[in-house]
Amino acid sequence: MPGKAANLPAVGGAVRYQDDAGPLTSGKSCRYFTNGNGILTHMNPPSFTIDHAEPFPHLSKAPLVEAVIEFRARAADGFDEASSRGHFESKLTGYSFLDSSRTFQHSSKLENGELTTQVEDLGWKGMRFQSNDKTRIIQLNRDGFVFSHLRPYTAWQDFSTEALALWDVYRAIASPADVQRTGLRYINRIPLTQESTDLDTILQKGPTLPAGLTSLPVLEFLQQETLFVPGTPYLVRLARTLPPTLQDSGQEPGIIFDIDVFCSQVTDPEPAVLRPILEDLRWLKNKAFFGTLTKEALEQLK
């Protein structure tokens, strides 16, 4: 008997899933199939625990390019640049207005053998503010809030605390009723040097080559997965790619490792509610990061 589809539990803190028959043994290969409605699902998901007490190694040379926290939310009617920009400028100490953006919709249609294209201006989307040291950017949009941190990245506590404080400023002015999606994204770039051209010394599971072609060098590759965390409203999207490198760029080739972890459950916009969700997402991000790179690669980053 397959495990029943569980209702989404309260988020934040340790969570665990157990199917009807009890915990499943570990070490099984991933299983997936479509149910009667054609929806990809998973029979008998294994038990899974988010353990905030689990230690992760500190990396003094972490390959982070950008860290992002997003709260997708709908601002109240009347939220626009004219009425809100001055309020943000007075509240966002250490930040300056960067730019404003609009949303456009492009459509094409074929009439009498001719293709015509139309562009419709859907109005103001939002604005961006940049920190004085140019390492952080805030997006204050009609459909939510995004906080980005570029290098140099200091610590999770600093990053998440500032994000929630800035979100509180946005919330006081934009008045969203709830948060439809809470997301945490870390984009990493791991350089490939002359000493580390073997992908198997960096990734625990690199690209699988066809039999008979395993001796050929890999110029580009792309790996993607989306994982569902049983018993939670959390999903984990992973992407590892080796993009082409321009010969004249002066940059060494590198693996881009993109980790996007998010909560798909509608939640209260209070920072006290969002904080434990972010802590769960951070743990999942760490689990994905340290579970993807080899011990040899991690040693090089310490």
Tab-separated table of C-alpha atoms in Angstrom:
chain	number	residue	atom	x	y	z
A	1	MET	CA	0.000	0.000	0.000
A	2	PRO	CA	1.371	3.403	-0.883
A	3	GLY	CA	1.608	6.010	1.805
A	4	LYS	CA	-1.274	8.450	1.931
A	5	ALA	CA	-0.812	11.959	0.623
A	6	ALA	CA	-0.183	13.915	3.785
A	7	ASN	CA	-1.531	17.389	4.440
A	8	LEU	CA	1.166	20.029	4.559
A	9	PRO	CA	2.348	20.266	8.160
A	10	ALA	CA	3.279	23.342	10.085
A	11	VAL	CA	6.697	24.504	8.949
A	12	GLY	CA	9.761	25.366	10.963
A	13	GLY	CA	11.713	23.106	13.286
A	14	ALA	CA	12.395	19.395	12.963
A	15	VAL	CA	10.003	17.500	10.702
A	16	ARG	CA	9.654	13.813	9.970
A	17	TYR	CA	7.599	11.698	7.585
A	18	GLN	CA	6.603	8.074	8.136
A	19	ASP	CA	4.440	6.090	5.729
A	20	ASP	CA	1.638	3.652	6.615
A	21	ALA	CA	3.971	0.686	6.878
A	22	GLY	CA	6.485	2.444	9.092
A	23	PRO	CA	9.898	3.899	8.260
A	24	LEU	CA	11.506	2.676	5.081
A	25	THR	CA	15.007	1.305	4.947
A	26	SER	CA	17.660	3.625	3.608
A	27	GLY	CA	19.886	3.105	0.617
A	28	LYS	CA	17.122	2.572	-1.936
A	29	SER	CA	17.306	4.089	-5.377
A	30	CYS	CA	15.031	7.016	-6.217
A	31	ARG	CA	11.560	5.970	-7.373
A	32	TYR	CA	9.038	8.070	-9.201
A	33	PHE	CA	5.980	7.508	-11.339
A	34	THR	CA	2.740	9.195	-12.423
A	35	ASN	CA	-0.483	8.645	-10.538
A	36	GLY	CA	-3.936	8.321	-12.110
A	37	ASN	CA	-4.088	12.049	-12.778
A	38	GLY	CA	-0.768	12.061	-14.600
A	39	ILE	CA	0.969	13.887	-11.770
A	40	LEU	CA	4.507	12.851	-10.937
A	41	THR	CA	4.495	11.508	-7.407
A	42	HIS	CA	6.432	9.199	-5.111
A	43	MET	CA	5.211	5.974	-3.502
A	44	ASN	CA	6.181	5.324	0.094
A	45	PRO	CA	8.485	8.325	0.596
A	46	PRO	CA	11.302	7.520	3.035
A	47	SER	CA	11.337	9.045	6.486
A	48	PHE	CA	13.298	12.279	6.574
A	49	THR	CA	14.420	14.491	9.432
A	50	ILE	CA	15.613	18.087	9.369
A	51	ASP	CA	18.224	18.154	12.106
A	52	HIS	CA	19.364	21.663	12.996
A	53	ALA	CA	21.926	20.218	15.397
A	54	GLU	CA	23.865	18.611	12.538
A	55	PRO	CA	27.209	20.396	12.096
A	56	PHE	CA	28.525	21.484	8.711
A	57	PRO	CA	32.170	22.443	8.083
A	58	HIS	CA	33.147	26.090	7.774
A	59	LEU	CA	34.604	27.055	4.400
A	60	SER	CA	36.896	30.075	4.476
A	61	LYS	CA	37.034	29.984	0.652
A	62	ALA	CA	33.346	29.319	0.014
A	63	PRO	CA	32.602	29.532	-3.739
A	64	LEU	CA	29.482	31.662	-3.271
A	65	VAL	CA	28.673	34.147	-6.034
A	66	GLU	CA	25.260	35.307	-4.825
A	67	ALA	CA	22.859	34.488	-1.976
A	68	VAL	CA	19.175	35.374	-2.327
A	69	ILE	CA	16.195	35.426	0.034
A	70	GLU	CA	12.781	35.917	-1.564
A	71	PHE	CA	9.327	36.450	-0.067
A	72	ARG	CA	6.779	36.274	-2.854
A	73	ALA	CA	3.783	38.330	-1.775
A	74	ARG	CA	1.129	40.565	-3.270
A	75	ALA	CA	1.340	44.212	-2.227
A	76	ALA	CA	-1.857	46.010	-1.331
A	77	ASP	CA	-3.700	48.051	-3.947
A	78	GLY	CA	-2.242	51.518	-4.267
A	79	PHE	CA	1.370	50.435	-3.793
A	80	ASP	CA	3.291	52.413	-6.412
A	81	GLU	CA	6.548	54.286	-6.836
A	82	ALA	CA	5.104	57.746	-6.336
A	83	SER	CA	3.605	56.938	-2.948
A	84	SER	CA	6.269	54.572	-1.608
A	85	ARG	CA	9.713	55.617	-2.831
A	86	GLY	CA	10.109	58.466	-0.348
A	87	HIS	CA	9.112	56.195	2.538
A	88	PHE	CA	11.667	53.577	1.523
A	89	GLU	CA	14.428	56.168	1.111
A	90	SER	CA	13.836	57.406	4.656
A	91	LYS	CA	13.832	53.887	6.139
A	92	LEU	CA	16.595	52.109	4.198
A	93	THR	CA	19.696	53.437	5.940
A	94	GLY	CA	22.873	52.613	4.027
A	95	TYR	CA	21.002	52.067	0.756
A	96	SER	CA	20.411	54.284	-2.270
A	97	PHE	CA	17.792	54.129	-5.001
A	98	LEU	CA	19.130	52.178	-7.993
A	99	ASP	CA	16.374	51.960	-10.598
A	100	SER	CA	12.718	51.325	-11.311
A	101	SER	CA	11.238	48.686	-13.615
A	102	ARG	CA	8.026	47.989	-15.509
A	103	THR	CA	6.388	44.790	-16.720
A	104	PHE	CA	5.747	44.207	-20.413
A	105	GLN	CA	3.766	41.482	-22.143
A	106	HIS	CA	4.813	40.391	-25.628
A	107	SER	CA	2.373	38.650	-27.961
A	108	SER	CA	2.499	37.548	-31.584
A	109	LYS	CA	-0.202	36.518	-34.015
A	110	LEU	CA	-0.374	35.448	-37.635
A	111	GLU	CA	-2.884	37.302	-39.800
A	112	ASN	CA	-3.179	37.032	-43.574
A	113	GLY	CA	0.203	35.343	-43.740
A	114	GLU	CA	1.949	38.103	-41.787
A	115	LEU	CA	3.348	37.826	-38.296
A	116	THR	CA	2.619	40.830	-36.096
A	117	THR	CA	4.065	41.465	-32.660
A	118	GLN	CA	2.519	43.580	-29.937
A	119	VAL	CA	4.033	44.829	-26.697
A	120	GLU	CA	1.694	45.783	-23.863
A	121	ASP	CA	2.888	47.853	-20.920
A	122	LEU	CA	1.397	46.252	-17.804
A	123	GLY	CA	2.616	49.031	-15.563
A	124	TRP	CA	5.111	49.604	-12.803
A	125	LYS	CA	6.677	46.447	-11.358
A	126	GLY	CA	8.901	47.739	-8.576
A	127	MET	CA	12.184	49.380	-7.653
A	128	ARG	CA	15.667	48.423	-6.524
A	129	PHE	CA	17.923	49.846	-3.839
A	130	GLN	CA	21.649	49.125	-3.563
A	131	SER	CA	23.843	49.211	-0.465
A	132	ASN	CA	26.568	51.836	-0.327
A	133	ASP	CA	29.266	49.137	-0.564
A	134	LYS	CA	27.465	47.652	-3.620
A	135	THR	CA	27.338	44.126	-2.139
A	136	ARG	CA	23.576	43.987	-1.488
A	137	ILE	CA	20.505	44.744	-3.577
A	138	ILE	CA	16.873	44.944	-2.456
A	139	GLN	CA	14.011	44.475	-4.911
A	140	LEU	CA	10.747	45.998	-3.669
A	141	ASN	CA	8.097	44.810	-6.101
A	142	ARG	CA	4.344	44.661	-6.372
A	143	ASP	CA	4.658	40.868	-6.294
A	144	GLY	CA	7.135	40.576	-3.462
A	145	PHE	CA	10.526	41.233	-1.908
A	146	VAL	CA	13.980	39.969	-2.945
A	147	PHE	CA	17.238	40.497	-1.039
A	148	SER	CA	20.515	39.600	-2.773
A	149	HIS	CA	23.995	39.462	-1.258
A	150	LEU	CA	27.081	39.338	-3.487
A	151	ARG	CA	30.677	38.675	-2.496
A	152	PRO	CA	32.074	39.128	0.072
A	153	TYR	CA	29.478	37.159	2.037
A	154	THR	CA	29.952	37.251	5.810
A	155	ALA	CA	27.671	34.892	7.730
A	156	TRP	CA	24.181	33.415	7.562
A	157	GLN	CA	23.080	35.130	10.763
A	158	ASP	CA	23.993	38.558	9.368
A	159	PHE	CA	22.384	37.842	5.996
A	160	SER	CA	19.093	36.428	7.292
A	161	THR	CA	18.716	39.000	10.076
A	162	GLU	CA	19.149	41.898	7.664
A	163	ALA	CA	16.762	40.285	5.174
A	164	LEU	CA	14.009	40.003	7.786
A	165	ALA	CA	14.590	43.571	8.998
A	166	LEU	CA	14.326	44.868	5.420
A	167	TRP	CA	11.274	42.692	4.818
A	168	ASP	CA	9.649	44.358	7.826
A	169	VAL	CA	10.224	47.749	6.170
A	170	TYR	CA	8.646	46.474	2.941
A	171	ARG	CA	5.746	44.926	4.863
A	172	ALA	CA	4.970	48.169	6.691
A	173	ILE	CA	4.692	50.064	3.385
A	174	ALA	CA	3.385	47.455	0.899
A	175	SER	CA	1.009	45.733	3.382
A	176	PRO	CA	0.994	42.181	1.950
A	177	ALA	CA	-1.617	39.918	3.560
A	178	ASP	CA	0.517	36.775	3.383
A	179	VAL	CA	3.553	35.169	1.754
A	180	GLN	CA	2.844	32.752	-1.092
A	181	ARG	CA	6.420	31.496	-1.456
A	182	THR	CA	9.513	31.706	0.730
A	183	GLY	CA	12.721	31.003	-1.134
A	184	LEU	CA	16.440	30.696	-0.443
A	185	ARG	CA	18.891	30.474	-3.313
A	186	TYR	CA	22.680	30.116	-3.323
A	187	ILE	CA	24.636	30.345	-6.565
A	188	ASN	CA	28.183	28.988	-6.381
A	189	ARG	CA	31.018	28.909	-8.887
A	190	ILE	CA	33.763	26.327	-8.436
A	191	PRO	CA	36.783	27.126	-10.656
A	192	LEU	CA	38.451	24.372	-12.642
A	193	THR	CA	42.230	24.594	-12.605
A	194	GLN	CA	44.883	22.542	-14.340
A	195	GLU	CA	44.996	20.392	-11.209
A	196	SER	CA	41.199	19.865	-11.003
A	197	THR	CA	40.037	19.099	-14.532
A	198	ASP	CA	38.672	15.691	-13.487
A	199	LEU	CA	35.012	16.355	-12.625
A	200	ASP	CA	34.882	13.240	-10.448
A	201	THR	CA	37.302	14.912	-8.045
A	202	ILE	CA	34.796	17.752	-7.545
A	203	LEU	CA	31.310	16.252	-7.865
A	204	GLN	CA	30.284	13.080	-6.091
A	205	LYS	CA	28.167	12.262	-9.140
A	206	GLY	CA	29.321	14.031	-12.278
A	207	PRO	CA	27.934	13.624	-15.796
A	208	THR	CA	27.530	10.027	-16.965
A	209	LEU	CA	29.037	9.491	-20.408
A	210	PRO	CA	27.904	6.880	-22.936
A	211	ALA	CA	29.849	3.640	-23.075
A	212	GLY	CA	32.662	3.963	-25.573
A	213	LEU	CA	32.913	7.754	-25.144
A	214	THR	CA	34.177	7.910	-21.576
A	215	SER	CA	37.673	8.908	-22.672
A	216	LEU	CA	36.460	12.106	-24.362
A	217	PRO	CA	36.852	15.427	-22.512
A	218	VAL	CA	33.676	17.192	-21.336
A	219	LEU	CA	33.361	20.760	-22.654
A	220	GLU	CA	29.864	21.478	-21.297
A	221	PHE	CA	27.248	19.688	-19.207
A	222	LEU	CA	23.985	20.341	-17.348
A	223	GLN	CA	22.451	18.346	-14.494
A	224	GLN	CA	19.110	19.281	-12.891
A	225	GLU	CA	16.853	17.751	-10.251
A	226	THR	CA	13.833	18.885	-8.229
A	227	LEU	CA	13.409	17.083	-4.915
A	228	PHE	CA	10.337	16.986	-2.667
A	229	VAL	CA	10.991	16.817	1.078
A	230	PRO	CA	8.405	14.350	2.493
A	231	GLY	CA	6.171	15.638	5.259
A	232	THR	CA	6.972	19.277	4.499
A	233	PRO	CA	5.996	21.975	1.984
A	234	TYR	CA	9.658	22.240	0.932
A	235	LEU	CA	11.217	21.590	-2.462
A	236	VAL	CA	14.882	21.579	-3.474
A	237	ARG	CA	16.001	22.430	-7.003
A	238	LEU	CA	19.582	21.640	-7.914
A	239	ALA	CA	21.473	22.558	-11.061
A	240	ARG	CA	25.103	21.868	-11.874
A	241	THR	CA	26.450	23.136	-15.145
A	242	LEU	CA	29.747	23.652	-16.909
A	243	PRO	CA	29.031	26.533	-19.304
A	244	PRO	CA	31.243	27.362	-22.269
A	245	THR	CA	34.126	29.698	-21.463
A	246	LEU	CA	35.175	32.353	-23.948
A	247	GLN	CA	38.863	32.124	-24.729
A	248	ASP	CA	39.321	35.895	-24.508
A	249	SER	CA	37.466	36.283	-21.201
A	250	GLY	CA	40.568	35.670	-19.091
A	251	GLN	CA	38.449	33.584	-16.700
A	252	GLU	CA	39.133	29.990	-15.777
A	253	PRO	CA	36.339	27.534	-16.586
A	254	GLY	CA	34.160	26.684	-13.614
A	255	ILE	CA	31.197	24.621	-12.464
A	256	ILE	CA	28.088	26.631	-11.579
A	257	PHE	CA	26.234	25.001	-8.681
A	258	ASP	CA	22.794	26.576	-8.180
A	259	ILE	CA	20.752	25.553	-5.108
A	260	ASP	CA	17.164	26.842	-4.926
A	261	VAL	CA	15.215	25.752	-1.836
A	262	PHE	CA	11.711	27.031	-1.208
A	263	CYS	CA	8.514	26.674	0.805
A	264	SER	CA	5.381	26.309	-1.329
A	265	GLN	CA	2.953	26.861	1.545
A	266	VAL	CA	1.164	30.180	2.075
A	267	THR	CA	2.351	31.596	5.386
A	268	ASP	CA	1.863	34.533	7.701
A	269	PRO	CA	4.106	37.516	6.810
A	270	GLU	CA	5.385	37.996	10.364
A	271	PRO	CA	9.202	37.692	10.630
A	272	ALA	CA	8.758	35.424	13.660
A	273	VAL	CA	6.935	32.950	11.394
A	274	LEU	CA	9.365	33.268	8.496
A	275	ARG	CA	12.566	32.880	10.540
A	276	PRO	CA	12.166	29.128	11.321
A	277	ILE	CA	11.223	28.470	7.693
A	278	LEU	CA	14.443	30.131	6.553
A	279	GLU	CA	16.397	28.036	9.057
A	280	ASP	CA	14.875	24.868	7.579
A	281	LEU	CA	15.686	26.023	4.055
A	282	ARG	CA	19.240	26.831	5.048
A	283	TRP	CA	19.712	23.338	6.492
A	284	LEU	CA	18.421	21.787	3.260
A	285	LYS	CA	20.737	24.044	1.265
A	286	ASN	CA	23.719	22.950	3.333
A	287	LYS	CA	22.728	19.301	3.054
A	288	ALA	CA	22.564	19.617	-0.737
A	289	PHE	CA	25.838	21.541	-1.016
A	290	PHE	CA	27.987	19.320	1.186
A	291	GLY	CA	26.348	16.183	-0.205
A	292	THR	CA	27.210	17.140	-3.788
A	293	LEU	CA	30.907	18.012	-3.553
A	294	THR	CA	33.620	15.463	-2.861
A	295	LYS	CA	35.763	15.497	0.278
A	296	GLU	CA	38.707	16.485	-1.895
A	297	ALA	CA	36.850	19.508	-3.288
A	298	LEU	CA	35.667	20.578	0.172
A	299	GLU	CA	39.218	20.392	1.528
A	300	GLN	CA	40.305	22.854	-1.162
A	301	LEU	CA	37.620	25.298	0.034
A	302	LYS	CA	38.495	25.211	3.742
